[in-house]
């Protein structure tokens, strides 16, 4: 993890938010390469979950909802973790993550009996804010701890305006906030993060069928990201782990350097959310089957994946160190080409060739993210691109002027191929598309 965290900062993938002030726990910034990687992941999710499906539509809802939303959802009452404070070091911990009665910060030689931990208390994880100009008239609002609640409150509007009939789904990608007691493991547990969620509404008689369908569909998605089978597993929740409203839940887990951890949850939420919003808003959210005239509140199967956790998994899975024939080592980020932040680097063999190489880059950058680099010898430039996972390097050399060709070097095999410049856009696009 340490090597990866340093590489991420050095190459501008991810680094601490407010770094010059010493950072702020649980908040991270994505740099020029990180934002491309994350955007590619989100675009792929959107393509699979919304664009390629006739039965799913997308939305982008406000981060702040009417405060009643969180009463209806149960978050005001139940969305908490048990925490304890250490009276010696003044730090706060999740009591379910402690080993016995010991403060995790205490020196090893301190006796357990000398640790001074408070009783566990429930700590609500929602981040609060105040709305309104004056303190007296302000209203407490919450930054959403999950993106799905506004999907439920907007269910009727979306169903009617998009002319969808049950079964169908509503999807959204957006920020969520949780005041995690112990943010840790890089971006894995953050206080501000992104979720990509899809709520699929179906008839009560079909809930098991759709749960199974989405579980398999989502697992395949992670395989399509290029994750090896040995890094993925699913884990059903034991009955005592289930949220109070959930009928069934499966986690999709990834093998991080710090162990197997959840990256996505598939949940059968039953009719909990629609029923509660119906009760709290006084608005009817049931639907009618036009053929049978049966009236029912749909059941909901949710797929909820963390974009930041999956981005971290992509970085972990991509990282490789390789010994080369000449004895040198290279670091390669083996991102799936469709997810790689930079698709092609354009490199003039010599600075004298800058002008035509820049013209080539100008042609390519309208089609996909490219990077122009003329600094240093060509071997060093290849290494720099390997280290950020660029699948193709396109070199413009002294022959290019005469034969109208460039050399395309492939990241993983390091094979080189002479390709006519005229067809270079199609060539690269075909090879990028082959992958997905
Ligand atoms: P955990 O048990 O790890 O706290 P959770 O079960 O509370 O997670 P869900 O509420 O099911 O998580 O959220 C769905 C997804 O959102 C998770 O699978 C994860 O990828 C992401 N997620 C949740 N909390 C965080 C966080 N603090 N930081 C980053 N991603 C998160």
Coordinates of C-alpha atoms and ligand atoms in Angstrom, one line a residue:
X1 CA 0.0 0.0 0.0
X2 CA 2.8 2.4 0.9
X3 CA 4.4 2.1 -2.5
X4 CA 1.0 2.6 -4.2
X5 CA 0.1 5.6 -2.1
X6 CA 3.5 7.3 -3.0
X7 CA 3.1 6.5 -6.6
X8 CA -0.5 8.0 -6.6
X9 CA 0.8 11.2 -5.0
X10 CA 4.0 11.5 -7.2
X11 CA 2.1 10.9 -10.5
X12 CA -1.0 12.9 -9.6
X13 CA -3.6 10.2 -9.2
X14 CA -4.7 10.8 -5.7
X15 CA -3.3 12.8 -2.8
X16 CA -4.5 14.3 0.5
X17 CA -7.0 17.1 0.3
X18 CA -5.7 20.4 1.8
X19 CA -2.2 18.8 1.6
X20 CA -0.3 22.1 2.4
X21 CA -2.3 22.4 5.6
X22 CA -1.4 18.9 6.7
X23 CA -4.4 17.2 5.1
X24 CA -7.8 16.6 6.5
X25 CA -8.6 13.0 7.6
X26 CA -11.0 11.2 5.3
X27 CA -10.8 13.6 2.4
X28 CA -8.8 13.1 -0.8
X29 CA -8.1 15.0 -4.1
X30 CA -7.9 13.3 -7.5
X31 CA -5.3 14.9 -9.7
X32 CA -5.0 15.1 -13.5
X33 CA -4.6 11.3 -13.9
X34 CA -6.9 10.3 -11.1
X35 CA -9.8 12.3 -12.4
X36 CA -9.5 10.6 -15.9
X37 CA -9.3 7.1 -14.3
X38 CA -12.4 7.8 -12.1
X39 CA -14.3 9.4 -15.0
X40 CA -13.6 6.4 -17.2
X41 CA -14.9 4.1 -14.5
X42 CA -18.0 6.1 -14.1
X43 CA -18.6 6.3 -17.8
X44 CA -18.3 2.5 -18.0
X45 CA -20.7 2.0 -15.2
X46 CA -23.2 4.4 -16.8
X47 CA -22.8 2.6 -20.2
X48 CA -23.5 -0.9 -18.7
X49 CA -26.2 0.2 -16.2
X50 CA -28.1 2.9 -18.1
X51 CA -27.2 3.3 -21.8
X52 CA -27.2 -0.4 -22.6
X53 CA -30.4 -1.1 -20.7
X54 CA -33.9 -0.2 -21.8
X55 CA -35.2 -0.9 -18.3
X56 CA -32.9 1.6 -16.4
X57 CA -32.9 5.4 -16.5
X58 CA -30.5 7.8 -14.9
X59 CA -30.9 10.8 -12.7
X60 CA -28.7 13.4 -10.9
X61 CA -30.4 14.6 -7.7
X62 CA -29.5 17.2 -5.2
X63 CA -27.0 16.3 -2.4
X64 CA -29.2 18.0 0.2
X65 CA -32.7 16.6 0.6
X66 CA -35.6 17.7 2.7
X67 CA -34.7 16.8 6.3
X68 CA -37.8 14.6 6.6
X69 CA -36.2 12.3 4.0
X70 CA -33.7 11.1 6.6
X71 CA -36.4 10.5 9.2
X72 CA -38.3 8.4 6.7
X73 CA -35.3 6.4 5.7
X74 CA -34.4 5.7 9.3
X75 CA -31.0 7.4 9.2
X76 CA -31.7 10.0 11.9
X77 CA -32.6 7.1 14.3
X78 CA -30.4 4.3 13.1
X79 CA -27.4 5.4 11.0
X80 CA -24.8 5.2 13.7
X81 CA -21.6 3.3 14.7
X82 CA -20.7 2.6 18.3
X83 CA -17.7 4.6 19.4
X84 CA -15.5 4.8 22.4
X85 CA -13.1 7.6 23.5
X86 CA -9.7 6.9 25.0
X87 CA -9.3 9.2 28.1
X88 CA -5.5 8.9 27.9
X89 CA -4.7 9.8 24.2
X90 CA -8.1 11.6 23.6
X91 CA -8.7 9.7 20.4
X92 CA -11.9 8.2 19.2
X93 CA -12.4 4.6 17.8
X94 CA -15.2 2.4 16.6
X95 CA -15.8 0.0 19.4
X96 CA -16.6 -2.9 17.0
X97 CA -13.0 -2.5 15.6
X98 CA -11.2 -2.7 18.9
X99 CA -9.4 -5.8 20.1
X100 CA -10.7 -6.2 23.6
X101 CA -10.5 -3.3 26.0
X102 CA -7.2 -1.9 24.7
X103 CA -6.7 1.5 23.1
X104 CA -5.1 0.7 19.7
X105 CA -2.8 3.7 20.2
X106 CA -1.5 2.5 23.6
X107 CA 2.2 1.4 23.7
X108 CA 2.4 -2.4 23.6
X109 CA 3.8 -2.6 27.1
X110 CA 0.9 -0.8 28.7
X111 CA -1.4 -3.2 30.6
X112 CA -5.0 -3.5 29.4
X113 CA -6.1 -2.4 32.9
X114 CA -4.3 0.9 32.4
X115 CA -6.2 1.7 29.3
X116 CA -9.0 4.1 30.0
X117 CA -11.8 3.7 27.4
X118 CA -15.2 5.2 27.8
X119 CA -18.4 3.1 27.4
X120 CA -19.5 2.6 23.8
X121 CA -21.9 5.3 22.6
X122 CA -23.9 5.5 19.4
X123 CA -22.5 8.2 17.1
X124 CA -24.6 9.3 14.1
X125 CA -22.6 9.3 10.9
X126 CA -24.5 11.9 9.0
X127 CA -22.8 15.2 8.3
X128 CA -25.0 18.1 9.3
X129 CA -25.2 21.6 8.0
X130 CA -27.4 24.6 8.6
X131 CA -29.7 26.1 6.0
X132 CA -30.9 29.7 6.2
X133 CA -29.4 33.1 6.8
X134 CA -30.0 33.6 10.5
X135 CA -29.2 31.2 13.3
X136 CA -32.6 31.6 14.9
X137 CA -34.4 30.5 11.7
X138 CA -32.0 28.0 10.4
X139 CA -32.9 24.4 9.7
X140 CA -30.6 21.4 10.2
X141 CA -30.0 19.6 7.0
X142 CA -27.8 16.6 6.2
X143 CA -25.3 15.9 3.4
X144 CA -26.7 12.6 2.0
X145 CA -25.0 9.5 3.5
X146 CA -26.1 7.5 0.5
X147 CA -27.2 8.6 -3.0
X148 CA -30.3 6.4 -3.2
X149 CA -32.9 8.2 -1.0
X150 CA -33.7 10.9 -3.5
X151 CA -34.2 8.2 -6.0
X152 CA -37.0 6.8 -3.8
X153 CA -38.6 10.2 -3.1
X154 CA -38.5 11.0 -6.8
X155 CA -39.7 7.5 -7.8
X156 CA -43.2 8.6 -9.0
X157 CA -41.9 11.6 -11.0
X158 CA -39.2 9.6 -12.8
X159 CA -41.5 6.6 -13.5
X160 CA -44.2 8.8 -15.0
X161 CA -41.9 11.2 -16.9
X162 CA -39.8 8.4 -18.4
X163 CA -42.9 6.3 -19.1
X164 CA -41.4 3.3 -17.4
X165 CA -43.3 0.3 -16.0
X166 CA -42.3 -2.0 -13.2
X167 CA -39.9 -3.8 -13.4
X168 CA -37.5 -0.9 -14.1
X169 CA -34.5 0.8 -12.4
X170 CA -33.3 4.3 -11.6
X171 CA -29.6 4.9 -11.5
X172 CA -27.4 7.7 -10.2
X173 CA -23.7 8.5 -9.6
X174 CA -22.9 11.1 -7.0
X175 CA -21.2 12.2 -3.8
X176 CA -22.1 10.8 -0.4
X177 CA -20.8 11.9 3.0
X178 CA -20.3 9.9 6.2
X179 CA -18.7 11.2 9.4
X180 CA -16.6 8.0 9.7
X181 CA -15.0 7.7 13.1
X182 CA -11.8 6.2 11.8
X183 CA -11.2 7.0 8.2
X184 CA -8.4 4.8 7.0
X185 CA -6.7 2.6 4.4
X186 CA -6.1 5.5 1.9
X187 CA -9.4 6.3 0.1
X188 CA -11.0 3.0 1.2
X189 CA -12.9 4.6 4.1
X190 CA -13.3 8.3 3.4
X191 CA -15.7 10.9 4.8
X192 CA -16.6 12.2 1.3
X193 CA -16.9 9.6 -1.5
X194 CA -18.8 8.7 -4.6
X195 CA -21.4 6.0 -5.0
X196 CA -22.9 4.6 -8.2
X197 CA -26.3 3.2 -7.2
X198 CA -29.2 1.6 -9.1
X199 CA -32.5 0.9 -7.5
X200 CA -34.5 -1.7 -9.4
X201 CA -38.3 -1.8 -8.7
X202 CA -40.2 -5.1 -9.2
X203 CA -43.3 -7.0 -8.3
X204 CA -43.0 -8.8 -4.9
X205 CA -43.2 -12.2 -6.6
X206 CA -40.1 -11.4 -8.6
X207 CA -37.7 -10.1 -5.9
X208 CA -35.6 -13.3 -5.7
X209 CA -35.2 -13.6 -9.4
X210 CA -34.1 -10.0 -9.8
X211 CA -31.7 -10.2 -6.8
X212 CA -30.0 -13.1 -8.4
X213 CA -30.0 -11.4 -11.8
X214 CA -28.3 -8.2 -10.5
X215 CA -25.9 -10.1 -8.3
X216 CA -24.5 -12.0 -11.3
X217 CA -24.7 -8.9 -13.6
X218 CA -22.7 -6.8 -11.1
X219 CA -20.1 -9.5 -10.5
X220 CA -19.6 -9.7 -14.3
X221 CA -19.1 -5.9 -14.3
X222 CA -16.1 -6.3 -12.0
X223 CA -14.7 -9.0 -14.2
X224 CA -15.1 -6.8 -17.2
X225 CA -13.0 -4.1 -15.4
X226 CA -10.1 -6.6 -15.7
X227 CA -10.1 -7.9 -12.1
X228 CA -8.7 -11.4 -12.0
X229 CA -11.1 -14.1 -10.5
X230 CA -8.6 -14.6 -7.6
X231 CA -9.2 -11.0 -6.5
X232 CA -13.0 -11.2 -6.4
X233 CA -15.6 -13.0 -4.2
X234 CA -19.1 -12.6 -3.1
X235 CA -20.2 -12.9 0.5
X236 CA -23.8 -13.2 1.6
X237 CA -24.7 -11.3 4.8
X238 CA -25.5 -13.3 7.8
X239 CA -29.0 -12.7 9.2
X240 CA -27.5 -10.6 12.1
X241 CA -25.6 -8.4 9.7
X242 CA -28.6 -7.4 7.6
X243 CA -29.9 -3.9 7.8
X244 CA -33.2 -3.8 9.7
X245 CA -35.2 -3.4 6.5
X246 CA -33.2 -5.8 4.3
X247 CA -34.4 -9.2 3.1
X248 CA -31.1 -10.3 1.7
X249 CA -27.7 -8.8 0.9
X250 CA -24.5 -9.9 -0.7
X251 CA -21.2 -8.0 -0.7
X252 CA -18.9 -8.1 -3.7
X253 CA -15.4 -8.1 -2.1
X254 CA -12.0 -7.4 -3.5
X255 CA -8.7 -8.6 -2.1
X256 CA -6.8 -5.4 -1.1
X257 CA -3.3 -5.5 0.4
X258 CA -5.2 -5.0 3.8
X259 CA -7.5 -8.0 3.2
X260 CA -10.8 -8.9 1.7
X261 CA -13.1 -5.9 1.8
X262 CA -16.5 -4.8 0.4
X263 CA -16.5 -2.8 -2.8
X264 CA -20.2 -3.2 -3.7
X265 CA -23.4 -4.3 -2.0
X266 CA -26.4 -5.9 -3.6
X267 CA -29.4 -5.5 -1.3
X268 CA -33.0 -6.6 -1.4
X269 CA -34.5 -3.6 0.4
X270 CA -38.0 -4.8 0.1
X271 CA -40.7 -2.1 0.0
X272 CA -39.2 -0.4 3.1
X273 CA -38.1 2.9 1.3
X274 CA -41.2 3.5 -0.8
X275 CA -43.5 2.6 2.0
X276 CA -41.8 4.9 4.4
X277 CA -41.6 7.8 2.0
X278 CA -45.2 7.3 1.2
X279 CA -46.0 7.4 5.0
X280 CA -43.9 10.4 5.8
X281 CA -44.8 12.5 2.7
X282 CA -48.5 11.5 2.6
X283 CA -48.0 10.8 -1.2
X284 CA -49.1 7.5 -2.6
X285 CA -46.1 5.6 -4.2
X286 CA -47.8 2.3 -5.0
X287 CA -48.3 1.3 -8.7
X288 CA -51.1 -0.5 -10.6
X289 CA -50.6 -3.4 -12.9
X290 CA -52.6 -2.2 -15.9
X291 CA -53.6 -5.7 -17.0
X292 CA -54.6 -7.3 -13.7
X293 CA -55.5 -3.9 -11.9
X294 CA -53.5 -5.2 -9.0
X295 CA -52.2 -2.4 -6.8
X296 CA -48.9 -2.9 -5.0
X297 CA -45.8 -1.2 -3.6
X298 CA -42.8 -2.4 -5.6
X299 CA -39.9 -4.2 -4.0
X300 CA -36.5 -2.8 -4.5
X301 CA -33.2 -4.5 -5.4
X302 CA -30.3 -2.2 -5.0
X303 CA -26.8 -2.3 -6.4
X304 CA -24.5 0.1 -4.7
X305 CA -20.8 0.4 -5.6
X306 CA -18.2 2.7 -4.3
X307 CA -16.5 4.6 -7.1
X308 CA -13.5 5.5 -4.9
X309 CA -13.1 2.0 -3.5
X310 CA -13.3 0.5 -7.0
X311 CA -10.8 3.1 -8.3
X312 CA -8.5 2.0 -5.5
X313 CA -9.0 -1.6 -6.5
X314 CA -8.2 -0.7 -10.1
X315 CA -4.9 0.8 -8.9
X316 CA -4.1 -2.2 -6.7
X317 CA -4.8 -4.7 -9.4
X318 CA -2.9 -2.7 -12.1
X319 CA 0.3 -2.2 -10.2
X320 CA 3.1 -4.5 -11.4
X321 CA 6.9 -4.5 -11.2
X322 CA 8.6 -6.2 -14.0
X323 CA 12.2 -7.2 -14.6
X324 CA 13.3 -6.5 -18.1
X325 CA 15.8 -8.3 -20.4
X326 CA 18.5 -5.7 -19.7
X327 CA 18.2 -6.3 -16.0
X328 CA 16.3 -3.0 -15.4
X329 CA 13.0 -2.9 -13.6
X330 CA 9.9 -1.2 -14.9
X331 CA 6.7 -0.3 -13.0
X332 CA 3.7 -0.9 -15.2
X333 CA 0.1 0.1 -14.3
X334 CA -1.8 -2.6 -16.3
X335 CA -5.1 -0.7 -16.5
X336 CA -7.7 -2.0 -18.8
X337 CA -7.1 0.2 -21.9
X338 CA -10.6 1.6 -21.8
X339 CA -10.0 2.8 -18.2
X340 CA -6.4 4.0 -18.6
X341 CA -6.2 7.8 -17.9
X342 CA -4.1 8.5 -21.0
X343 CA -4.9 6.4 -24.1
X344 CA -1.9 7.4 -26.2
X345 CA 1.2 9.4 -25.7
X346 CA 2.6 11.2 -28.7
X347 CA 6.4 11.3 -28.6
X348 CA 8.7 12.9 -31.2
X349 CA 12.0 11.0 -31.4
X350 CA 13.8 14.3 -31.3
X351 CA 12.8 17.8 -30.4
X352 CA 13.5 18.7 -34.0
X353 CA 10.3 16.8 -34.9
X354 CA 8.2 18.7 -32.4
X355 CA 6.1 20.5 -35.0
X356 CA 4.7 17.5 -36.9
X357 CA 4.4 15.5 -33.7
X358 CA 2.3 18.2 -32.1
X359 CA 0.1 18.4 -35.2
X360 CA -0.5 14.6 -34.8
X361 CA -1.3 15.0 -31.2
X362 CA -3.8 17.8 -32.0
X363 CA -5.5 15.4 -34.4
X364 CA -5.8 12.6 -31.8
X365 CA -6.7 14.6 -28.7
X366 CA -10.2 15.2 -30.1
X367 CA -10.9 11.5 -30.0
X368 CA -9.4 10.4 -26.7
X369 CA -7.2 11.6 -23.9
X370 CA -3.6 11.9 -25.2
X371 CA -0.4 13.3 -23.8
X372 CA 2.4 15.0 -25.6
X373 CA 6.0 14.5 -24.3
X374 CA 9.3 15.5 -25.8
X375 CA 11.4 15.6 -22.7
X376 CA 14.2 13.1 -22.1
X377 CA 15.4 10.0 -24.1
X378 CA 12.7 7.8 -25.6
X379 CA 13.3 4.9 -23.2
X380 CA 12.7 7.2 -20.2
X381 CA 9.5 8.5 -21.8
X382 CA 8.2 5.0 -22.4
X383 CA 8.9 4.2 -18.7
X384 CA 7.0 7.3 -17.6
X385 CA 4.0 6.2 -19.6
X386 CA 4.2 2.6 -18.3
X387 CA 4.1 3.9 -14.8
X388 CA 0.8 5.7 -15.4
X389 CA -0.6 2.8 -17.5
X390 CA -0.8 4.4 -21.0
X391 CA -1.6 1.5 -23.4
X392 CA 0.0 3.1 -26.5
X393 CA 3.0 5.2 -27.2
X394 CA 3.0 6.8 -30.7
X395 CA 6.5 7.8 -31.8
X396 CA 7.1 10.2 -34.6
X397 CA 10.7 9.6 -36.0
X398 CA 12.9 10.8 -38.9
X399 CA 11.4 8.3 -41.3
X400 CA 7.8 9.5 -40.6
X401 CA 8.0 12.4 -42.9
X402 CA 8.9 10.1 -45.9
X403 CA 6.9 7.0 -45.3
X404 CA 3.9 8.6 -43.5
X405 CA 4.1 6.1 -40.7
X406 CA 4.6 6.2 -37.0
X407 CA 5.7 3.5 -34.5
X408 CA 3.1 2.3 -32.1
X409 CA 4.5 0.7 -29.0
X410 CA 2.2 -1.4 -26.8
X411 CA 2.5 -1.1 -23.0
X412 CA 2.2 -4.7 -21.9
X413 CA 4.1 -6.6 -24.6
X414 CA 6.3 -3.7 -25.5
X415 CA 5.8 -4.8 -29.2
X416 CA 6.3 -2.1 -31.8
X417 CA 4.4 -1.8 -35.0
X418 CA 4.7 0.6 -37.9
X419 CA 1.3 2.1 -38.6
X420 CA 0.3 4.6 -41.4
X421 CA -0.5 8.0 -39.9
X422 CA -3.5 8.5 -42.0
X423 CA -5.4 5.6 -40.3
X424 CA -3.9 6.1 -36.8
X425 CA -7.2 7.3 -35.1
X426 CA -9.1 4.3 -36.4
X427 CA -6.2 2.0 -35.5
X428 CA -6.0 3.1 -31.9
X429 CA -9.8 3.3 -31.5
X430 CA -10.2 -0.3 -32.8
X431 CA -7.5 -1.6 -30.4
X432 CA -9.0 0.3 -27.4
X433 CA -12.5 -1.0 -28.3
X434 CA -11.3 -4.6 -28.7
X435 CA -10.9 -4.6 -25.0
X436 CA -14.4 -3.8 -23.9
Ligands
LIG1 P1 -18.7 -0.5 5.3 O1 -19.3 -1.7 6.0 O2 -17.4 -0.7 4.7 O3 -18.8 0.8 6.1 P2 -21.3 -0.2 4.1 O4 -21.8 -1.6 4.2 O5 -21.7 0.8 5.1 O6 -19.7 -0.2 4.1 P3 -23.0 0.6 2.0 O7 -23.8 1.5 2.8 O8 -23.5 -0.7 1.5 O9 -21.5 0.4 2.7 O10 -22.5 1.5 0.8 C1 -22.3 0.9 -0.5 C2 -20.9 1.2 -1.0 O11 -20.5 2.5 -0.8 C3 -19.8 0.3 -0.3 O12 -19.7 -1.0 -0.9 C4 -18.6 1.1 -0.6 O13 -18.0 0.8 -1.8 C5 -19.1 2.5 -0.6 N1 -18.7 3.2 0.7 C6 -19.5 3.1 1.8 N2 -18.9 3.8 2.8 C7 -17.7 4.3 2.3 C8 -16.7 5.1 2.8 N3 -16.7 5.6 4.0 N4 -15.6 5.5 1.9 C9 -15.6 5.0 0.7 N5 -16.6 4.3 0.1 C10 -17.6 3.9 0.9

